Coordinates of N, CA and C in Angstrom, one line a residue:
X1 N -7.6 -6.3 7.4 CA -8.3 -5.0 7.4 C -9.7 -5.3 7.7
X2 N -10.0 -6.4 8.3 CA -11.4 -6.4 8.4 C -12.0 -5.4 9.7
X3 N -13.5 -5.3 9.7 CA -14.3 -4.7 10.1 C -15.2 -5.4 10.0
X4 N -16.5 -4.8 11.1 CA -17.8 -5.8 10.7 C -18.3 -4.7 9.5
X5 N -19.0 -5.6 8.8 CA -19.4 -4.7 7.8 C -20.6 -3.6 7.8
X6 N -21.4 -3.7 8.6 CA -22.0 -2.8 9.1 C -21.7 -1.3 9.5
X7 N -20.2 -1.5 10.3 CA -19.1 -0.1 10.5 C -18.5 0.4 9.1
X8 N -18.6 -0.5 8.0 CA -17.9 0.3 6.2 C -19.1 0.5 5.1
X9 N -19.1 1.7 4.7 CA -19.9 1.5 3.5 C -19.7 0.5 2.6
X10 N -20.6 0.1 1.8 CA -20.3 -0.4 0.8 C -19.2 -0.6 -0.5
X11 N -19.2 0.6 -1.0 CA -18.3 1.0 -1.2 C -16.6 1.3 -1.0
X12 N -16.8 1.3 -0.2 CA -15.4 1.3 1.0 C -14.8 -0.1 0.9
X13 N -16.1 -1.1 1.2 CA -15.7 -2.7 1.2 C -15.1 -2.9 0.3
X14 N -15.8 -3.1 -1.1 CA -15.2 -3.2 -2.1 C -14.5 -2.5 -3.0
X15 N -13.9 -1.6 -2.7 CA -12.7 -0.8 -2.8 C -11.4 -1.6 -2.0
X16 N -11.5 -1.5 -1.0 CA -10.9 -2.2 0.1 C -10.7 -3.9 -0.5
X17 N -11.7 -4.6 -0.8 CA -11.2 -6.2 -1.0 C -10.6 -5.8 -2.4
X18 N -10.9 -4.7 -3.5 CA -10.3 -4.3 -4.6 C -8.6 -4.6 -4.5
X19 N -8.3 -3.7 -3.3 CA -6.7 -2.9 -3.0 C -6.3 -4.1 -2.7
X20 N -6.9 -5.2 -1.8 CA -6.2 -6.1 -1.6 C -5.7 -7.4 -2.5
X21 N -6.7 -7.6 -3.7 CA -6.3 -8.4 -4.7 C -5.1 -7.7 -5.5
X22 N -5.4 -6.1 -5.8 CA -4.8 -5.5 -6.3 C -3.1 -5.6 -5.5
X23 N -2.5 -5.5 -3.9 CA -1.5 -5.7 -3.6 C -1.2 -6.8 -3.5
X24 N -1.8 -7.8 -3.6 CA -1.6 -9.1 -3.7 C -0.9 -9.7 -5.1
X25 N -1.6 -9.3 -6.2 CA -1.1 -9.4 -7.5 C 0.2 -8.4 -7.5
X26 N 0.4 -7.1 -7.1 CA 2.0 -6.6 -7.1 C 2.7 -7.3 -6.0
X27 N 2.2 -8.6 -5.3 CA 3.6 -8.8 -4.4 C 4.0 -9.9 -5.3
X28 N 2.8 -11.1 -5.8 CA 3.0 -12.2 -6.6 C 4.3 -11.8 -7.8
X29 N 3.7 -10.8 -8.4 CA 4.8 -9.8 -9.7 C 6.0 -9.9 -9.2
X30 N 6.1 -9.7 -8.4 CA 7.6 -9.0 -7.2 C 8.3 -10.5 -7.2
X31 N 7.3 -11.9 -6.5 CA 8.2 -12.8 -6.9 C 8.4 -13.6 -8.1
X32 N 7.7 -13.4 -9.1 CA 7.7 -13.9 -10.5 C 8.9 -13.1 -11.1
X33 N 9.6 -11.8 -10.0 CA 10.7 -11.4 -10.7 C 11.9 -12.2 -10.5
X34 N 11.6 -12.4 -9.2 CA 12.9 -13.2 -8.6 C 12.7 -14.8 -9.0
X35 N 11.6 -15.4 -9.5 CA 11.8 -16.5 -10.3 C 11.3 -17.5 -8.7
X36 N 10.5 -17.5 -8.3 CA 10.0 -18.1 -7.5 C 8.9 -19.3 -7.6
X37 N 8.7 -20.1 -6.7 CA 8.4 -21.2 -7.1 C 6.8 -20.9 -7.1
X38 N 5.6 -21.3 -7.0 CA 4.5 -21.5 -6.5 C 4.2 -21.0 -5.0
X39 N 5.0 -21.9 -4.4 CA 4.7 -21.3 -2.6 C 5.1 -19.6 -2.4
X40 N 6.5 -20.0 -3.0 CA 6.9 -18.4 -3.2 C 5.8 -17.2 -3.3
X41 N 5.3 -17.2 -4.8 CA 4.1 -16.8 -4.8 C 3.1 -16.0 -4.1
X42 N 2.9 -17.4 -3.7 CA 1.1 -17.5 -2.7 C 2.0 -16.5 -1.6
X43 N 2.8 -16.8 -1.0 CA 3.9 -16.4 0.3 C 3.7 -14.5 0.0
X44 N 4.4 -14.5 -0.8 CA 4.7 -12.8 -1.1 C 3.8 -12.2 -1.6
X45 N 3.0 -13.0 -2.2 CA 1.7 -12.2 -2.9 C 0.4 -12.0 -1.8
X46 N 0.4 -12.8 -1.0 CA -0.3 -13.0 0.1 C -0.3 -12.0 1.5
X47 N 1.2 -12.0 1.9 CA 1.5 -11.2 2.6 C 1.3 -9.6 2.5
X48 N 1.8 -9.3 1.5 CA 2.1 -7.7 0.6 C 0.1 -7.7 0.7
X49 N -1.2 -8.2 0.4 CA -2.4 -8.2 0.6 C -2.7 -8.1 1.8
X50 N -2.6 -8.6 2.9 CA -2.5 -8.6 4.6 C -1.7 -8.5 5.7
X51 N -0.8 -8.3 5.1 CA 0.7 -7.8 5.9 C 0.4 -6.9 6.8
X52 N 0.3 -6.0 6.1 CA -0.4 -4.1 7.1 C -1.6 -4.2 7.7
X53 N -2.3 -4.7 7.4 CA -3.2 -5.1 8.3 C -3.0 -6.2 9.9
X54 N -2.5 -7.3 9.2 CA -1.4 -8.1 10.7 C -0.8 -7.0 11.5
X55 N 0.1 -6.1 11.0 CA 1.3 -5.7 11.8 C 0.0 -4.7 12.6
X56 N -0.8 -3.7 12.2 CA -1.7 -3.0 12.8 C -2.5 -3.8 13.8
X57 N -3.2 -5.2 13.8 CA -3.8 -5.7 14.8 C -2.9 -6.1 15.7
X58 N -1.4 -6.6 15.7 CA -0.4 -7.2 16.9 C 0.0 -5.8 17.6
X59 N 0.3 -4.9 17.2 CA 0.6 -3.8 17.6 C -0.6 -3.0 18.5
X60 N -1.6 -3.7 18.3 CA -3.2 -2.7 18.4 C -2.9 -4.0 19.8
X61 N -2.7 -4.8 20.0 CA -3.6 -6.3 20.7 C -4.6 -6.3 20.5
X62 N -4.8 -6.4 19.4 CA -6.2 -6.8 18.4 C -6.0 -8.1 18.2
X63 N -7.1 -9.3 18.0 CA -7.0 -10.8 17.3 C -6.9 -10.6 16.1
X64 N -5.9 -11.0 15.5 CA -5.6 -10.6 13.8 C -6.8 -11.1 13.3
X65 N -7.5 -10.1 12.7 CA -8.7 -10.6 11.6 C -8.9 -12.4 11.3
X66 N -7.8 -12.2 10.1 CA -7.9 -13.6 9.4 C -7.9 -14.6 10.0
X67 N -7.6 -14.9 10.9 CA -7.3 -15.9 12.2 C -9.2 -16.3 12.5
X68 N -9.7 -15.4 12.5 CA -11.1 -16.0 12.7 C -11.7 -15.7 11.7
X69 N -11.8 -14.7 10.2 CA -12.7 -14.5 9.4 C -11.5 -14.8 8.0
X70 N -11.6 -15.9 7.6 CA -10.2 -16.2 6.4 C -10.3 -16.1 5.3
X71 N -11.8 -14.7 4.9 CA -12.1 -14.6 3.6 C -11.1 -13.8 2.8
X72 N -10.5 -12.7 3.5 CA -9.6 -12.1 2.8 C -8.2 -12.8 3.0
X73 N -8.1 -13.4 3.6 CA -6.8 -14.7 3.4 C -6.9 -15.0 2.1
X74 N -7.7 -15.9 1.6 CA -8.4 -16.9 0.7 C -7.9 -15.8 -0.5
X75 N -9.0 -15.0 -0.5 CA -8.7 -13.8 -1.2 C -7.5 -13.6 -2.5
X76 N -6.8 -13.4 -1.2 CA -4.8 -13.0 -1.5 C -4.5 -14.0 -2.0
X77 N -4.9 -15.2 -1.4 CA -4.2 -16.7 -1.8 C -4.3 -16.4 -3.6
X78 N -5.7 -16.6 -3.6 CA -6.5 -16.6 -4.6 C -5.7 -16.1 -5.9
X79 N -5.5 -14.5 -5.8 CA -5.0 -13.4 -6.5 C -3.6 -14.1 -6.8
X80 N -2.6 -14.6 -6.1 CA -1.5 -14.9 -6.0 C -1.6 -15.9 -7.0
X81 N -1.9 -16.9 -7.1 CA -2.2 -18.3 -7.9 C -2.5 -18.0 -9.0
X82 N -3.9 -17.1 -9.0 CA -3.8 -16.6 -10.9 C -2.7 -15.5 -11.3
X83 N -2.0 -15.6 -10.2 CA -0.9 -14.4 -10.9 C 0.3 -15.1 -11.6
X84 N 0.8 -16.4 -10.7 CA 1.5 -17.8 -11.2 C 1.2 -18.7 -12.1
X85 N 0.0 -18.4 -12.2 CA -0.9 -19.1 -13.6 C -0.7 -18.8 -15.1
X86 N -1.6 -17.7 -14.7 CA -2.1 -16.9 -15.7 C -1.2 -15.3 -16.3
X87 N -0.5 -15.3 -15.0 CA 0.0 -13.5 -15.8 C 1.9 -14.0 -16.5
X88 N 2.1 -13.9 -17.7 CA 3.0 -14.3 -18.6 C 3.9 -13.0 -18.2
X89 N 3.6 -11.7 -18.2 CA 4.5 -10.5 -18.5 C 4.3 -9.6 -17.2
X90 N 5.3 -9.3 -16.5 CA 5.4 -8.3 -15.5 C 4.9 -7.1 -15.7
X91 N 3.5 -6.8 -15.6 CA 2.3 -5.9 -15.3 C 2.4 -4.7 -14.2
X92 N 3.9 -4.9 -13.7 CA 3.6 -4.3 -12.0 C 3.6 -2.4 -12.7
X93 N 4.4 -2.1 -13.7 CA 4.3 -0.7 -14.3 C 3.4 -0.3 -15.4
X94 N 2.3 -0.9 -15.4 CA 1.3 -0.4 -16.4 C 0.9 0.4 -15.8
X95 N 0.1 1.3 -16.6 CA -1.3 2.2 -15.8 C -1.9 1.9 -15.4
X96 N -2.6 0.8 -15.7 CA -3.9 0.2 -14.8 C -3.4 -0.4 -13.6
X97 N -2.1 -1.1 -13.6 CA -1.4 -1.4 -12.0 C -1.7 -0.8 -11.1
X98 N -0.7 1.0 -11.8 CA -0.1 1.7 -11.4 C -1.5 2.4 -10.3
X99 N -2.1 2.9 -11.1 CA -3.6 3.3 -10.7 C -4.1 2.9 -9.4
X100 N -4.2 1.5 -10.0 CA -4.9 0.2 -9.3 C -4.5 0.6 -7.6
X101 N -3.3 0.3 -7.9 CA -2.3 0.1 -6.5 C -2.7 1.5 -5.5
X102 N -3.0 2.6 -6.5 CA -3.0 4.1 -5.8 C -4.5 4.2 -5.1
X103 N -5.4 3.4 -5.8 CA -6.6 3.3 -4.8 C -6.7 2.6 -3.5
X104 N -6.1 1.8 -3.6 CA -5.2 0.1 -2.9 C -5.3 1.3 -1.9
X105 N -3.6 2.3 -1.7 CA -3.2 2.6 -1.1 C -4.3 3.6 -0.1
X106 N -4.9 4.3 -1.0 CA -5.7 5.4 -0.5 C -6.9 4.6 0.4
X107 N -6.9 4.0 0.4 CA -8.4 3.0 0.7 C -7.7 2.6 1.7
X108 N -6.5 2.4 1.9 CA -6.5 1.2 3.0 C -5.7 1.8 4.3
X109 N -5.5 3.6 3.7 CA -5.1 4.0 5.2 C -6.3 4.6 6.0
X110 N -7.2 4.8 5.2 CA -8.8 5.6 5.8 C -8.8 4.3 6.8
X111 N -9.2 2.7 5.6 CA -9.7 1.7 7.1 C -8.8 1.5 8.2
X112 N -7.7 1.5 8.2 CA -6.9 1.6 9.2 C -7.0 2.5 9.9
X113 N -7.4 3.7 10.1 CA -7.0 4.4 11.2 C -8.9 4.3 11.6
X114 N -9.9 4.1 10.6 CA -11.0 3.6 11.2 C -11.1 2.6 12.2
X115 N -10.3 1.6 11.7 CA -10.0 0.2 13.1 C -9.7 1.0 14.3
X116 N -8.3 1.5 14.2 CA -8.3 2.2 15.3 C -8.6 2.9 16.0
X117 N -9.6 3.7 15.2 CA -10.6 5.0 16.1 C -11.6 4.2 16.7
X118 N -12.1 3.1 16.6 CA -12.8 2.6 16.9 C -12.4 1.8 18.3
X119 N -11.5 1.4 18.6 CA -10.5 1.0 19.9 C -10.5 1.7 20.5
X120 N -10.8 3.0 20.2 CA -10.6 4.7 21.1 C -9.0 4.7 21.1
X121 N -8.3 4.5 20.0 CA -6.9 5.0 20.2 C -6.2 6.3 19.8
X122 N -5.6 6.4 21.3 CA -5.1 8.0 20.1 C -5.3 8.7 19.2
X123 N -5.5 10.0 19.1 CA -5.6 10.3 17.7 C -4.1 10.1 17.1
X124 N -3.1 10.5 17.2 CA -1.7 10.1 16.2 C -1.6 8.6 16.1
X125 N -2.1 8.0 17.4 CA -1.4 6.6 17.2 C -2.9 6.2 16.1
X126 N -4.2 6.5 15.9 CA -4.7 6.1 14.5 C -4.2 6.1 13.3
X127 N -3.4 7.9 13.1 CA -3.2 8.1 11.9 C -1.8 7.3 11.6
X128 N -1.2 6.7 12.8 CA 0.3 5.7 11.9 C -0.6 4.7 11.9
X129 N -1.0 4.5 12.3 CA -1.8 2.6 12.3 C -2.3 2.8 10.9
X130 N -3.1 3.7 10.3 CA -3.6 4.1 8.8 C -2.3 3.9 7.8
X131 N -1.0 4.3 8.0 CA -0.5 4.1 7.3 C 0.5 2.9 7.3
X132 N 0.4 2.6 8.7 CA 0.8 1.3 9.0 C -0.1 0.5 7.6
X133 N -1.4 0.4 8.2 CA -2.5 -0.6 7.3 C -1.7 -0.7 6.1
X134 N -1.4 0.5 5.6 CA -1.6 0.6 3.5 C -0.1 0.4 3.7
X135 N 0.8 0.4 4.3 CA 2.7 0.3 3.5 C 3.2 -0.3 4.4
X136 N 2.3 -1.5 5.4 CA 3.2 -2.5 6.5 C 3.2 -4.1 5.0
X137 N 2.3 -4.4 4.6 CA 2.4 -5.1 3.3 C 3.9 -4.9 2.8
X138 N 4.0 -3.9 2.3 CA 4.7 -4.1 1.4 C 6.3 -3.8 1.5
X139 N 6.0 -3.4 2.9 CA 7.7 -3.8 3.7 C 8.3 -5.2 4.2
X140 N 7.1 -6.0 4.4 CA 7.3 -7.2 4.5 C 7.6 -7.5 3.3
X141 N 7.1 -7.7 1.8 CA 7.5 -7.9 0.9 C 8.8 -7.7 0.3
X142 N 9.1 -6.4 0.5 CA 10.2 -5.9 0.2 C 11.9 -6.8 1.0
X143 N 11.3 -6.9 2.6 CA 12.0 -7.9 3.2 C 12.5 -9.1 3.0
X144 N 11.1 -10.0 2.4 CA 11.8 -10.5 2.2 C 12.2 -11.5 0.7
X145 N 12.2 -10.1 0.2 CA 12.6 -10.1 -1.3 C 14.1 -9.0 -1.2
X146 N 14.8 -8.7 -0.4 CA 15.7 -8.8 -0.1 C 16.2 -7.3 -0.7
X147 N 15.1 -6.3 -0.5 CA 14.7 -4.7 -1.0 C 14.9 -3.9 -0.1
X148 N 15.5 -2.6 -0.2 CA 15.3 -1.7 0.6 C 13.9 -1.6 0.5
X149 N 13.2 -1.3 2.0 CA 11.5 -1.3 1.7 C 11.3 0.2 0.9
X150 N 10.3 0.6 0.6 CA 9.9 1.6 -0.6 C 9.7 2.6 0.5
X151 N 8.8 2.3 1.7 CA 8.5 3.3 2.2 C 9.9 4.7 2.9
X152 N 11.0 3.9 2.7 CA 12.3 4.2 2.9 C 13.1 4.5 2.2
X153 N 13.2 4.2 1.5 CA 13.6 4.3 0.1 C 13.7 6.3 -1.1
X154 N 14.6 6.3 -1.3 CA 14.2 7.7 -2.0 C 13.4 7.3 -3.3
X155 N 12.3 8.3 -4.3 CA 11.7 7.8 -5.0 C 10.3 8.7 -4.8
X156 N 9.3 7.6 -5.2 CA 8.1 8.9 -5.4 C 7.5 8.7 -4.2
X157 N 7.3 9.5 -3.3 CA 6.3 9.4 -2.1 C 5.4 8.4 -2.2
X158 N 5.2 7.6 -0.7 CA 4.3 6.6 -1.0 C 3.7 6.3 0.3
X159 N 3.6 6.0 1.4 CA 3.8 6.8 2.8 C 3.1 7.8 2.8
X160 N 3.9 9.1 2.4 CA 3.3 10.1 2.5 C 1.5 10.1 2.2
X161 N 1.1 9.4 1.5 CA 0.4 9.7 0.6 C -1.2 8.7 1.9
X162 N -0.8 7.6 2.3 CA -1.6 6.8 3.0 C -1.5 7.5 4.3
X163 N -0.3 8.4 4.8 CA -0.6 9.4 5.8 C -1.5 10.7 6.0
X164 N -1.4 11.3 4.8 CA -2.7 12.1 4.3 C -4.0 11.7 4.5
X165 N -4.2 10.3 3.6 CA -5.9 9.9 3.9 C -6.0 10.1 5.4
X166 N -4.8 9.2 6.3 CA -5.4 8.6 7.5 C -5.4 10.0 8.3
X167 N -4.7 10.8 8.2 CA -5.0 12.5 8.8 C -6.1 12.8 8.1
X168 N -6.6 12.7 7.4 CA -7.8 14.0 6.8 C -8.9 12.9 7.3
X169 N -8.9 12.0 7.5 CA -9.9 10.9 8.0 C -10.1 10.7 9.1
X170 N -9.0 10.9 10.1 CA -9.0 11.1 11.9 C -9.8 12.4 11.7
X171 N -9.1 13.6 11.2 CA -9.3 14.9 11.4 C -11.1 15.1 11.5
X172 N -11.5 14.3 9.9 CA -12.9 14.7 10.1 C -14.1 14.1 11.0
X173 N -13.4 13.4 11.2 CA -14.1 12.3 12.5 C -14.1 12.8 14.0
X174 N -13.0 14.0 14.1 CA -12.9 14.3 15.2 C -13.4 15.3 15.6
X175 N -14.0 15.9 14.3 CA -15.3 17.4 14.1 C -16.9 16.8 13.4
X176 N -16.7 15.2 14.4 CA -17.8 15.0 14.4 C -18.7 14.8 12.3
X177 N -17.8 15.6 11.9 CA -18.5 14.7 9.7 C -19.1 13.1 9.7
X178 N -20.4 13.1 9.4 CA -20.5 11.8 9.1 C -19.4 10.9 8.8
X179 N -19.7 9.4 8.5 CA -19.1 8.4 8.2 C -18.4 8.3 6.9
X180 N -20.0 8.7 6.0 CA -19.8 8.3 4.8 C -18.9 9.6 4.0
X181 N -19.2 10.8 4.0 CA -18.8 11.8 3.7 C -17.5 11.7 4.2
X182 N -16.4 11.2 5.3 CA -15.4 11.4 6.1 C -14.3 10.2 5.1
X183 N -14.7 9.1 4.6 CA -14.7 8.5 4.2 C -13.6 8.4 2.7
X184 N -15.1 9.2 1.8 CA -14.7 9.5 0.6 C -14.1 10.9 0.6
X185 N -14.0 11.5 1.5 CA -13.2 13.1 1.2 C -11.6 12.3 2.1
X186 N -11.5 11.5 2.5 CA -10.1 10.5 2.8 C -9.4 10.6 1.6
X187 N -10.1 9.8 1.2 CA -9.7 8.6 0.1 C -9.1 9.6 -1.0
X188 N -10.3 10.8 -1.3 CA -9.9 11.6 -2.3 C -9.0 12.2 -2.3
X189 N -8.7 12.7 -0.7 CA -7.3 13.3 -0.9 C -6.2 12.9 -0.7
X190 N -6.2 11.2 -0.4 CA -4.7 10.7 -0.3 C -4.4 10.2 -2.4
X191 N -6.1 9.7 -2.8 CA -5.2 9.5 -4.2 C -5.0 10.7 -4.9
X192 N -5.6 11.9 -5.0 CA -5.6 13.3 -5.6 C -3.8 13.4 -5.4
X193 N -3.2 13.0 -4.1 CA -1.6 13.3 -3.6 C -1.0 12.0 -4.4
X194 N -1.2 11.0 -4.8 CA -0.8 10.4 -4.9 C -1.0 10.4 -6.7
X195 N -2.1 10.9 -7.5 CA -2.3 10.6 -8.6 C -1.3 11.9 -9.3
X196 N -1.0 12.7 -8.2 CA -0.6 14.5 -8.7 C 0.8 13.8 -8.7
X197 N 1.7 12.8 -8.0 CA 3.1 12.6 -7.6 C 3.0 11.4 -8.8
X198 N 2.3 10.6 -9.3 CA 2.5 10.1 -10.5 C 2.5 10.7 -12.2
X199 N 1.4 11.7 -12.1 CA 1.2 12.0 -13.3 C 2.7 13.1 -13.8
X200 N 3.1 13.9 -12.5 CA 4.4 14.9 -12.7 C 5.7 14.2 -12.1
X201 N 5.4 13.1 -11.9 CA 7.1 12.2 -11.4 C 7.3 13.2 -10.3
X202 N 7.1 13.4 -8.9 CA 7.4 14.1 -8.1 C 8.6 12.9 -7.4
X203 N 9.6 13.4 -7.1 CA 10.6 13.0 -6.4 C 11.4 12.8 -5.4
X204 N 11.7 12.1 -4.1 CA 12.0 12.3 -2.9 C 13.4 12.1 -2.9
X205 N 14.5 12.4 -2.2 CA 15.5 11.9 -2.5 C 16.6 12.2 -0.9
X206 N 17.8 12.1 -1.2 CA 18.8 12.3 0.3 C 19.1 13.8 0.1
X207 N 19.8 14.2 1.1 CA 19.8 15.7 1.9 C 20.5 16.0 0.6
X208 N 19.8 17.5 0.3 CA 20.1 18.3 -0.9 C 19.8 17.8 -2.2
X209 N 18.5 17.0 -1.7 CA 17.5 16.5 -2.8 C 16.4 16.5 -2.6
X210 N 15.8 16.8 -1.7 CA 14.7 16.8 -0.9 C 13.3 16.9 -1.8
X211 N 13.0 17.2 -2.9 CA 11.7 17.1 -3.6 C 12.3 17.6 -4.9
X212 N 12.0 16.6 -6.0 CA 12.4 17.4 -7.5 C 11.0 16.5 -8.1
X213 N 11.1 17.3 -9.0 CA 10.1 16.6 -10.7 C 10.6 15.6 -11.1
X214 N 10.7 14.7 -11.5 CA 11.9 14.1 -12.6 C 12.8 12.9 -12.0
X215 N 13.2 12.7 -12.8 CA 14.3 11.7 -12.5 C 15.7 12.7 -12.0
X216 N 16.2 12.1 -10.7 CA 17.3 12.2 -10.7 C 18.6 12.7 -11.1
X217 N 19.1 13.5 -11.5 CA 20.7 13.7 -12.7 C 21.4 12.5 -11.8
X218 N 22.3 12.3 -13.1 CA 23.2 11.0 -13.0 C 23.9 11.5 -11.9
X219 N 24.6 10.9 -10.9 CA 25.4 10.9 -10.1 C 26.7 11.5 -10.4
X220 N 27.9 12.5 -9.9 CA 28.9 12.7 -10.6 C 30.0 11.8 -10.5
X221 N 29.9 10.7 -8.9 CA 30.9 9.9 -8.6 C 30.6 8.8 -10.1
X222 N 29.1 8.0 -9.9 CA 28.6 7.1 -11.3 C 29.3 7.5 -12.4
X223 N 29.1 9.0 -13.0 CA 29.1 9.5 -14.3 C 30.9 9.3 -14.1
X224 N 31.9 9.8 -13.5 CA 33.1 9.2 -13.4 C 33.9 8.0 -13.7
X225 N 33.2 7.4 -12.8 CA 33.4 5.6 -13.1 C 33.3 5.5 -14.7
X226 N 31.9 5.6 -15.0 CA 31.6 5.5 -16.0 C 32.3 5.6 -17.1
X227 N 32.6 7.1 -17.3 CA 33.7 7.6 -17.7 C 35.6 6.8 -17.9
X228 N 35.5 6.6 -16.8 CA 37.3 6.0 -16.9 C 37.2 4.6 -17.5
X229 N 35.6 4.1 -17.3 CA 35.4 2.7 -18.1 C 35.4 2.6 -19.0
X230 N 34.9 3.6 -19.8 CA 34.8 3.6 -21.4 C 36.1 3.8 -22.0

C-alpha cells in the first residue's frame, strides 16, 4: 500500500501501517490455529498484511511497492514473529481485534483506490482496486489455509464494507473535496458500516437469506440428522 508520503496525511499513514500490523497479527492467529511452524507464521501473517496491496499493483502494472521500499514488508514480518512468540491465546475475536481489524479494513480501501486515482484509472476500476487493497490479503490467507475466502463466504459483510469507503472516496475526489476532508469522511463511512454490522450481528447468507440480524436458525436437513443421531 505504499505511496510517497507526501500524497497521505499523516494520519492516514499511520492508521494505514496500524491496519497492516493489525492484518498481519490476524493472519499469524489464523496459522497458530492450524498449528504451524515459525515460517508458517511469518508466511500467512505476512501475506494477509500485503497481500491486497500486491494483487492491486500486478493487476495496476504497478512495481509492487515492497520490492523497492521493504519497510512494510519488515513490518508484517515483524508483527508475525511476536505473534509466534509472544501471543499464548487466540486473540483473533476479542474487541480490540475485532475493532482493530475494522479500521485495518476501512483505511485500506480509501488508500487503494487513492493509488489508483492517481494512475488516472477508471473511476470503477479505482473503487475494486480499494477493495481489492483491504480483502485481496485475506483471500490469500484464507487459500492457503485451506478456507472458503470470507469475502465469499455467507456471514457478516466484509467487502461490502471496504467498497463503501473506496466509493465515497472516488466519489468525493471526483467533485473535486480536498484531500484531507475526502479521506476521513472514507474511512468514516466504511467503519460507521462496518461497526453498525458488528455491534447488531448483521447477516449475509444464500438465496432466501439475503440479510438477517443474528445468527442463522439451525438448518432443518442438520436439525434432522441430528435428530435420528440422538
Amino acid at each position: 500500500m505504499n505511496t510517497p508520503p507526501e500524497s497521505l496525511s499523516i494520519s492516514i499513514l499511520v492508521m494505514m501501517y496500524f491496519g497492516e500490523v493489525v492484518f498481519a497479527v490476524s493472519g499469524a492467529l489464523t496459522a497458530a490455529r492450524y498449528r504451524m511452524d515459525i515460517v508458517g507464521h511469518v508466511m500467512v501473517g505476512t501475506v494477509t498484511g500485503i497481500g491486497g496491496g500486491t494483487v492491486r499493483d500486478l493487476l495496476l502494472g504497478r512495481t509492487v511497492w515492497w520490492t523497492e521500499e521493504p519497510t512494510e514488508l519488515l513490518l508484517c514480518v515483524t508483527a508475525s514473529l511476536i505473534t509466534f512468540f509472544f501471543i499464548r491465546h487466540d486473540i483473533s475475536h476479542r474487541k480490540e481485534m475485532i475493532w482493530a481489524d475494522a479500521l485495518g479494513l476501512s483505511v485500506f480501501g480509501v488508500v487503494g483506490c487513492h493509488i489508483s486515482l492517481q494512475m488516472e484509472t477508471p473511476f470503477v476500476i479505482a473503487v475494486f482496486m480499494g477493495m481489492i487493497t483491504a480483502t485481496g490479503g485475506g483471500v490469500i490467507r484464507d487459500v492457503l489455509t485451506n478456507n472458503v475466502p470470507i469475502i465469499i463466504s455467507s456471514g457478516q459483510p466484509y467487502a461490502m464494507v471496504a467498497l463503501l469507503g473506496s466509493l465515497c472516496y472516488a466519489m468525493l475526489r471526483y467533485l473535486d473535496v480536498p484531500e484531507i476532508p475526502s479521506e476521513a469522511a472514507a474511512c468514516l463511512a466504511a467503519f460507521t458500516l462496518r461497526a453498525y454490522v458488528i455491534v447488531f450481528d448483521v447477516q449475509t447468507g444464500p438465496p432466501g437469506q439475503f440479510l438477517r440480524f443474528g445468527k442463522a436458525p439451525p438448518d432443518d436437513d442438520t436439525s434432522d440428522r441430528e435428530e435420528s443421531n440422538a
